[in-house]
Amino acid sequence: MLGLILLASILLQTISVLASYNPTCANNVVTYWGQNSWGGAHLDDPDHWEKPLASYCEGSTFDIINISFLTNFNLTGLPVLNHAFHCETTYNYTNTLHCPDIGADIKTCQKNGKKIVLSLGGGNIYTYGLGSAADGQAFADTVWNMFLGGSHKYRPYDDAVLDGVDLDIESGEHTGYAAFINQLRSHFKDASKEYIISAAPQCVYPDANLGTTISAAYIDNDYVQFYNNPCNLANIDNKWNFQYDSWDQLTKSNSNPNSRMYVGLPAGQGAAGNGYLVLGTVQKNLAQLYATYPSTFGGIMLWDASWYTNNKDYVEGLASWVKDNMKCGSSPAPSSTPPAPEPTQTT
């Protein structure tokens, strides 16, 4: 009997570890790692700063983790990353980080069924932008070679191959992002794995920096930030401030028929300027959105991973509630990789 109990325990642990992202599901949970936002407000308490990436991949709480951020595209040279205190070593004579420990953690997370995605941009303290289709195409080649399935002398995470790219674009020139995505998709078509392309717009509709890109490009997931704005989730019943229906329609109109929308939320009281709600209220509001918009509902996004350690009961409670109450599709989704796009005209 003891042997059977031990076996059952091992199987349950394995199932928990192997819980993974499914694009047909409405119960995926996404977070961002790498900015240590809790630590930024608690500089005198390093014991509670954000933990190494792999520590967030040990259970079933998160399905996708976006590594934040690639903050300077540096189109004439090598891109620049910022991962707070997690990695500060650069390749010789460059400003490009070399983070072998993060690379090893990426592989560990992927073995545990997690998708690890590179997020570009971040808050407007950073400088970046793609001002033309030509810039977008060239930068896509750089990202493919340095972070995804290509090859490059300077790969920040060594031979770890990330699972896609996220656009958290909050400033700068933005006319080149559709071409950037199209060029990445042209690389994906011959790849041996599926890649994710996501966007993280502000909830104000339309988003000034990503609205046209989401309309024009093949997007898998939209992580709409329902915080730091009047359109936060607390205003769900205010039709003037809370424009979820517009985001739902934009998601439905995307050229990807499986495009999904996620409700972006702060993972702690201090993680955002507004939008943090007590657990019962956020659950009630999410249930209302899921019941009204089931075809595009993909799950939730939480900013950020550093709050998991410092608000663990809340984050785990919310994540487990989403996984228990939102459902999955009954059949596998078609490949998220579309046919290769037509060449973009440049001038």
Coordinates of C-alpha atoms in Angstrom, one line a residue:
M1 CA 0.0 0.0 0.0
L2 CA 2.8 2.4 0.9
G3 CA 4.3 1.8 -2.6
L4 CA 1.1 2.6 -4.3
I5 CA 0.8 5.9 -2.3
L6 CA 4.3 6.9 -3.2
L7 CA 3.7 6.1 -6.9
A8 CA 0.5 8.1 -6.9
S9 CA 2.3 11.0 -5.3
I10 CA 5.1 10.9 -7.9
L11 CA 2.5 10.8 -10.7
L12 CA 0.7 13.8 -9.3
Q13 CA 3.9 15.7 -9.1
T14 CA 4.8 14.8 -12.6
I15 CA 1.4 16.0 -13.9
S16 CA 1.9 19.2 -12.1
V17 CA 5.3 19.8 -13.5
L18 CA 4.3 19.0 -17.0
A19 CA 1.3 21.3 -17.1
S20 CA 2.0 23.4 -20.2
Y21 CA 0.7 26.1 -22.6
N22 CA -2.1 25.0 -24.9
P23 CA -3.2 27.6 -27.5
T24 CA -6.7 26.1 -27.5
C25 CA -7.2 26.7 -23.8
A26 CA -8.8 29.7 -22.0
N27 CA -6.8 28.9 -18.8
N28 CA -3.2 29.8 -19.6
V29 CA -1.3 31.9 -17.2
V30 CA 1.5 34.2 -18.4
T31 CA 4.0 36.3 -16.5
Y32 CA 7.0 38.5 -17.1
W33 CA 10.4 37.8 -15.5
G34 CA 13.6 39.8 -15.5
Q35 CA 12.8 43.2 -14.1
N36 CA 12.5 42.5 -10.4
S37 CA 9.8 45.1 -9.9
W38 CA 9.2 44.1 -6.3
G39 CA 12.9 44.5 -5.6
G40 CA 13.0 47.9 -7.2
A41 CA 10.7 49.1 -4.4
H42 CA 12.5 47.1 -1.7
L43 CA 16.2 47.7 -2.3
D44 CA 17.1 46.9 1.3
D45 CA 15.5 43.4 1.1
P46 CA 17.5 41.4 -1.5
D47 CA 16.4 38.1 0.1
H48 CA 13.0 38.7 -1.4
W49 CA 14.0 39.9 -4.8
E50 CA 13.0 38.0 -7.9
K51 CA 14.3 34.4 -8.0
P52 CA 16.2 32.7 -10.8
L53 CA 14.1 31.9 -13.9
A54 CA 14.0 28.2 -13.3
S55 CA 12.3 28.6 -9.9
Y56 CA 9.2 29.8 -11.6
C57 CA 9.0 26.7 -13.8
E58 CA 8.8 24.1 -11.0
G59 CA 5.1 23.8 -10.7
S60 CA 2.0 24.4 -12.8
T61 CA 1.3 28.1 -12.0
F62 CA 2.8 29.6 -15.2
D63 CA 2.6 28.3 -18.7
I64 CA 4.4 31.1 -20.6
I65 CA 7.2 33.3 -19.1
N66 CA 8.3 36.3 -21.0
I67 CA 11.9 37.3 -20.4
S68 CA 12.0 41.1 -20.1
F69 CA 13.4 43.1 -21.8
L70 CA 15.4 43.7 -24.9
T71 CA 15.5 47.4 -24.4
N72 CA 17.6 48.9 -27.1
F73 CA 17.4 47.5 -30.7
N74 CA 20.6 49.2 -31.7
L75 CA 19.9 48.6 -35.4
T76 CA 23.4 49.4 -36.5
G77 CA 25.0 47.1 -34.0
L78 CA 24.1 44.5 -31.4
P79 CA 20.9 44.7 -29.3
V80 CA 21.0 45.5 -25.6
L81 CA 19.2 43.6 -22.9
N82 CA 18.2 44.5 -19.3
H83 CA 17.6 41.8 -16.8
A84 CA 18.0 43.8 -13.6
F85 CA 20.5 42.1 -11.3
H86 CA 20.1 38.6 -12.9
C87 CA 22.8 39.1 -15.5
E88 CA 25.3 41.9 -15.8
T89 CA 28.2 40.3 -17.8
T90 CA 28.7 41.5 -21.4
Y91 CA 30.5 40.0 -24.3
N92 CA 33.9 41.6 -24.6
Y93 CA 33.9 45.0 -26.3
T94 CA 30.0 45.0 -26.6
N95 CA 27.0 46.1 -24.6
T96 CA 25.3 42.8 -25.2
L97 CA 24.7 40.6 -22.2
H98 CA 26.1 37.1 -22.0
C99 CA 23.9 35.1 -19.6
P100 CA 24.8 31.3 -19.6
D101 CA 22.9 30.8 -16.3
I102 CA 19.7 32.1 -17.8
G103 CA 20.3 30.0 -20.9
A104 CA 20.5 26.9 -18.7
D105 CA 17.3 27.9 -16.9
I106 CA 15.5 28.4 -20.2
K107 CA 16.3 24.8 -21.1
T108 CA 15.1 23.6 -17.7
C109 CA 11.9 25.5 -18.0
Q110 CA 11.3 24.1 -21.5
K111 CA 11.9 20.6 -20.2
N112 CA 9.1 21.3 -17.7
G113 CA 6.7 22.2 -20.5
K114 CA 7.0 26.0 -20.2
K115 CA 7.2 28.4 -23.1
I116 CA 10.0 31.0 -22.6
V117 CA 9.6 34.0 -24.8
L118 CA 11.8 37.1 -25.3
S119 CA 9.9 40.4 -24.7
L120 CA 11.0 43.5 -26.6
G121 CA 10.5 47.0 -25.4
G122 CA 9.3 47.8 -21.9
G123 CA 8.3 51.1 -20.2
N124 CA 9.2 54.3 -21.8
I125 CA 12.4 54.8 -19.8
Y126 CA 14.0 52.7 -22.7
T127 CA 14.8 53.8 -26.2
Y128 CA 13.8 51.6 -29.1
G129 CA 11.7 51.6 -32.3
L130 CA 11.3 50.3 -35.8
G131 CA 10.7 53.2 -38.2
S132 CA 10.4 51.4 -41.5
A133 CA 9.7 48.0 -43.1
A134 CA 13.4 47.6 -43.9
D135 CA 14.4 48.2 -40.3
G136 CA 11.8 45.6 -39.2
Q137 CA 13.0 43.0 -41.6
A138 CA 16.7 43.5 -40.7
F139 CA 16.0 43.4 -37.0
A140 CA 13.9 40.2 -37.3
D141 CA 16.9 38.5 -38.9
T142 CA 19.0 39.7 -35.9
V143 CA 16.5 38.4 -33.4
W144 CA 16.2 35.1 -35.2
N145 CA 19.9 34.6 -35.3
M146 CA 20.7 35.7 -31.7
F147 CA 17.7 34.3 -29.8
L148 CA 15.7 31.8 -31.8
G149 CA 16.6 29.2 -34.4
G150 CA 19.4 30.9 -36.3
S151 CA 23.1 31.2 -35.4
H152 CA 25.3 34.1 -34.3
K153 CA 28.6 34.7 -32.7
Y154 CA 26.9 36.5 -29.8
R155 CA 24.0 34.6 -28.4
P156 CA 23.1 36.0 -25.0
Y157 CA 21.7 32.6 -23.8
D158 CA 24.2 30.4 -25.6
D159 CA 22.5 27.6 -27.5
A160 CA 19.1 27.9 -25.7
V161 CA 16.4 28.5 -28.3
L162 CA 13.6 30.7 -27.1
D163 CA 10.0 29.9 -27.9
G164 CA 9.0 33.2 -29.5
V165 CA 8.9 37.0 -29.3
D166 CA 6.6 39.4 -27.3
L167 CA 6.1 43.0 -28.2
D168 CA 5.7 45.2 -25.1
I169 CA 6.1 48.4 -27.2
E170 CA 5.3 51.6 -25.3
S171 CA 7.2 54.2 -27.2
G172 CA 9.3 54.9 -30.3
E173 CA 8.7 54.6 -34.0
H174 CA 6.3 51.7 -34.7
T175 CA 5.7 51.5 -38.4
G176 CA 8.2 48.6 -38.9
Y177 CA 6.7 46.0 -36.5
A178 CA 4.4 44.3 -39.0
A179 CA 7.3 43.8 -41.4
F180 CA 9.3 42.5 -38.4
I181 CA 6.7 39.9 -37.6
N182 CA 6.3 38.9 -41.3
Q183 CA 10.0 38.4 -41.6
L184 CA 10.1 36.3 -38.4
R185 CA 7.2 34.2 -39.8
S186 CA 9.2 33.5 -42.9
H187 CA 11.9 32.0 -40.7
F188 CA 9.4 30.0 -38.7
K189 CA 7.9 28.2 -41.8
D190 CA 10.9 25.8 -42.0
A191 CA 11.5 25.5 -38.3
S192 CA 11.3 22.3 -36.3
K193 CA 9.3 23.9 -33.5
E194 CA 6.3 26.1 -33.0
Y195 CA 7.0 29.7 -32.1
I196 CA 4.7 32.3 -30.4
I197 CA 4.4 35.9 -31.3
S198 CA 2.5 38.1 -28.8
A199 CA 1.8 41.7 -28.1
A200 CA 1.1 43.5 -24.8
P201 CA -0.9 46.7 -25.6
Q202 CA -2.2 49.1 -23.1
C203 CA -5.9 48.7 -22.5
V204 CA -6.8 52.2 -23.9
Y205 CA -8.3 51.5 -27.3
P206 CA -6.8 51.7 -29.8
D207 CA -3.3 51.4 -28.4
A208 CA -1.1 54.1 -29.9
N209 CA 2.0 52.0 -30.3
L210 CA 0.7 48.5 -31.1
G211 CA -2.8 49.0 -32.6
T212 CA -1.8 49.1 -36.2
T213 CA 0.6 46.2 -35.8
I214 CA -2.1 44.0 -34.2
S215 CA -4.4 44.9 -37.1
A216 CA -1.9 44.1 -39.8
A217 CA 0.2 41.2 -38.5
Y218 CA -0.4 37.5 -37.6
I219 CA -0.5 37.5 -33.8
D220 CA -1.0 34.5 -31.5
N221 CA -1.7 36.2 -28.2
D222 CA -2.6 39.7 -27.0
Y223 CA -1.8 40.4 -23.4
V224 CA -3.9 43.6 -22.9
Q225 CA -2.7 45.5 -19.8
F226 CA -5.8 46.2 -17.8
Y227 CA -3.9 48.3 -15.3
N228 CA -2.1 51.7 -15.0
N229 CA -5.1 53.2 -16.9
P230 CA -8.7 54.2 -16.4
C231 CA -9.6 51.0 -18.3
N232 CA -8.5 48.8 -15.5
L233 CA -10.5 45.8 -14.5
A234 CA -12.1 47.6 -11.6
N235 CA -14.1 49.6 -14.2
I236 CA -15.6 46.5 -15.9
D237 CA -19.1 47.9 -15.8
N238 CA -18.1 51.4 -17.1
K239 CA -18.6 51.2 -20.9
W240 CA -16.8 54.5 -21.5
N241 CA -13.6 53.4 -19.7
F242 CA -13.6 49.6 -20.1
Q243 CA -13.4 48.7 -23.8
Y244 CA -13.0 45.0 -23.7
D245 CA -15.5 44.5 -26.6
S246 CA -13.3 46.5 -28.9
W247 CA -10.3 44.4 -28.0
D248 CA -12.4 41.2 -28.6
Q249 CA -13.4 42.4 -32.0
L250 CA -9.7 43.3 -32.9
T251 CA -8.6 39.8 -31.8
K252 CA -11.4 38.2 -33.9
S253 CA -10.3 40.2 -37.0
N254 CA -6.7 39.1 -36.8
S255 CA -5.4 37.1 -39.7
N256 CA -4.7 34.3 -37.2
P257 CA -8.0 32.5 -36.7
N258 CA -6.7 31.2 -33.3
S259 CA -5.6 34.5 -32.0
R260 CA -6.4 34.9 -28.3
M261 CA -6.7 37.7 -25.8
Y262 CA -5.5 37.7 -22.2
V263 CA -6.5 39.9 -19.3
G264 CA -3.3 41.5 -18.1
L265 CA -3.3 42.2 -14.3
P266 CA -0.9 43.3 -11.6
A267 CA 0.3 40.4 -9.4
G268 CA 0.6 42.6 -6.3
Q269 CA -0.7 45.8 -4.7
G270 CA 2.4 47.7 -5.7
A271 CA 3.0 46.1 -9.1
A272 CA 1.0 48.8 -10.9
G273 CA -0.5 52.2 -10.3
N274 CA -4.0 50.7 -10.4
G275 CA -5.9 47.6 -11.4
Y276 CA -5.0 45.3 -8.4
L277 CA -8.2 43.8 -7.0
V278 CA -8.9 41.4 -4.2
L279 CA -9.1 37.8 -5.2
G280 CA -12.9 37.4 -5.0
T281 CA -13.5 40.5 -7.2
V282 CA -11.0 39.6 -9.9
Q283 CA -12.4 36.1 -10.1
K284 CA -16.0 37.4 -10.5
N285 CA -14.9 39.9 -13.2
L286 CA -12.9 37.3 -15.1
A287 CA -15.8 34.9 -14.9
Q288 CA -18.0 37.6 -16.5
L289 CA -15.5 38.2 -19.3
Y290 CA -15.1 34.5 -20.0
A291 CA -18.8 33.9 -20.1
T292 CA -19.3 36.9 -22.5
Y293 CA -16.2 36.4 -24.8
P294 CA -15.3 32.7 -24.7
S295 CA -14.1 32.3 -28.2
T296 CA -11.1 34.7 -27.8
F297 CA -10.4 34.3 -24.1
G298 CA -6.9 32.8 -23.6
G299 CA -6.2 33.3 -19.9
I300 CA -4.5 35.9 -17.8
M301 CA -1.2 37.7 -17.8
L302 CA 0.4 38.8 -14.5
W303 CA 3.0 41.5 -14.0
D304 CA 5.5 40.3 -12.8
A305 CA 7.2 37.2 -11.5
S306 CA 8.9 39.0 -8.6
W307 CA 5.5 39.4 -6.9
Y308 CA 5.0 35.6 -7.0
T309 CA 7.4 35.2 -4.1
N310 CA 6.0 38.1 -2.2
N311 CA 2.3 37.6 -2.9
K312 CA 2.3 33.9 -3.4
D313 CA -1.0 32.9 -1.9
Y314 CA -2.8 35.5 -4.2
V315 CA -0.9 34.5 -7.3
E316 CA -1.3 30.8 -6.8
G317 CA -4.9 31.2 -5.8
L318 CA -5.7 33.2 -8.9
A319 CA -3.8 30.9 -11.2
S320 CA -5.3 27.7 -9.9
W321 CA -8.8 29.3 -10.0
V322 CA -8.3 30.2 -13.7
K323 CA -7.0 26.7 -14.5
D324 CA -10.0 25.1 -12.8
N325 CA -12.7 27.4 -14.1
M326 CA -11.7 28.2 -17.7
K327 CA -11.8 25.4 -20.3
C328 CA -9.8 24.0 -23.2
G329 CA -10.9 23.4 -26.8
S330 CA -11.9 19.8 -27.6
S331 CA -9.5 19.4 -30.5
P332 CA -5.9 20.5 -31.3
A333 CA -5.5 23.9 -32.9
P334 CA -4.1 24.2 -36.4
S335 CA -0.4 25.2 -36.5
S336 CA 0.1 28.8 -35.5
T337 CA 2.6 29.3 -38.3
P338 CA 0.9 30.7 -41.4
P339 CA 2.1 30.4 -45.0
A340 CA 5.1 32.6 -45.7
P341 CA 4.1 36.2 -46.2
E342 CA 4.5 38.0 -49.4
P343 CA 7.7 40.1 -49.5
T344 CA 7.2 43.5 -47.9
Q345 CA 7.7 46.4 -50.3
T346 CA 10.4 48.8 -49.1
T347 CA 11.1 52.3 -50.3

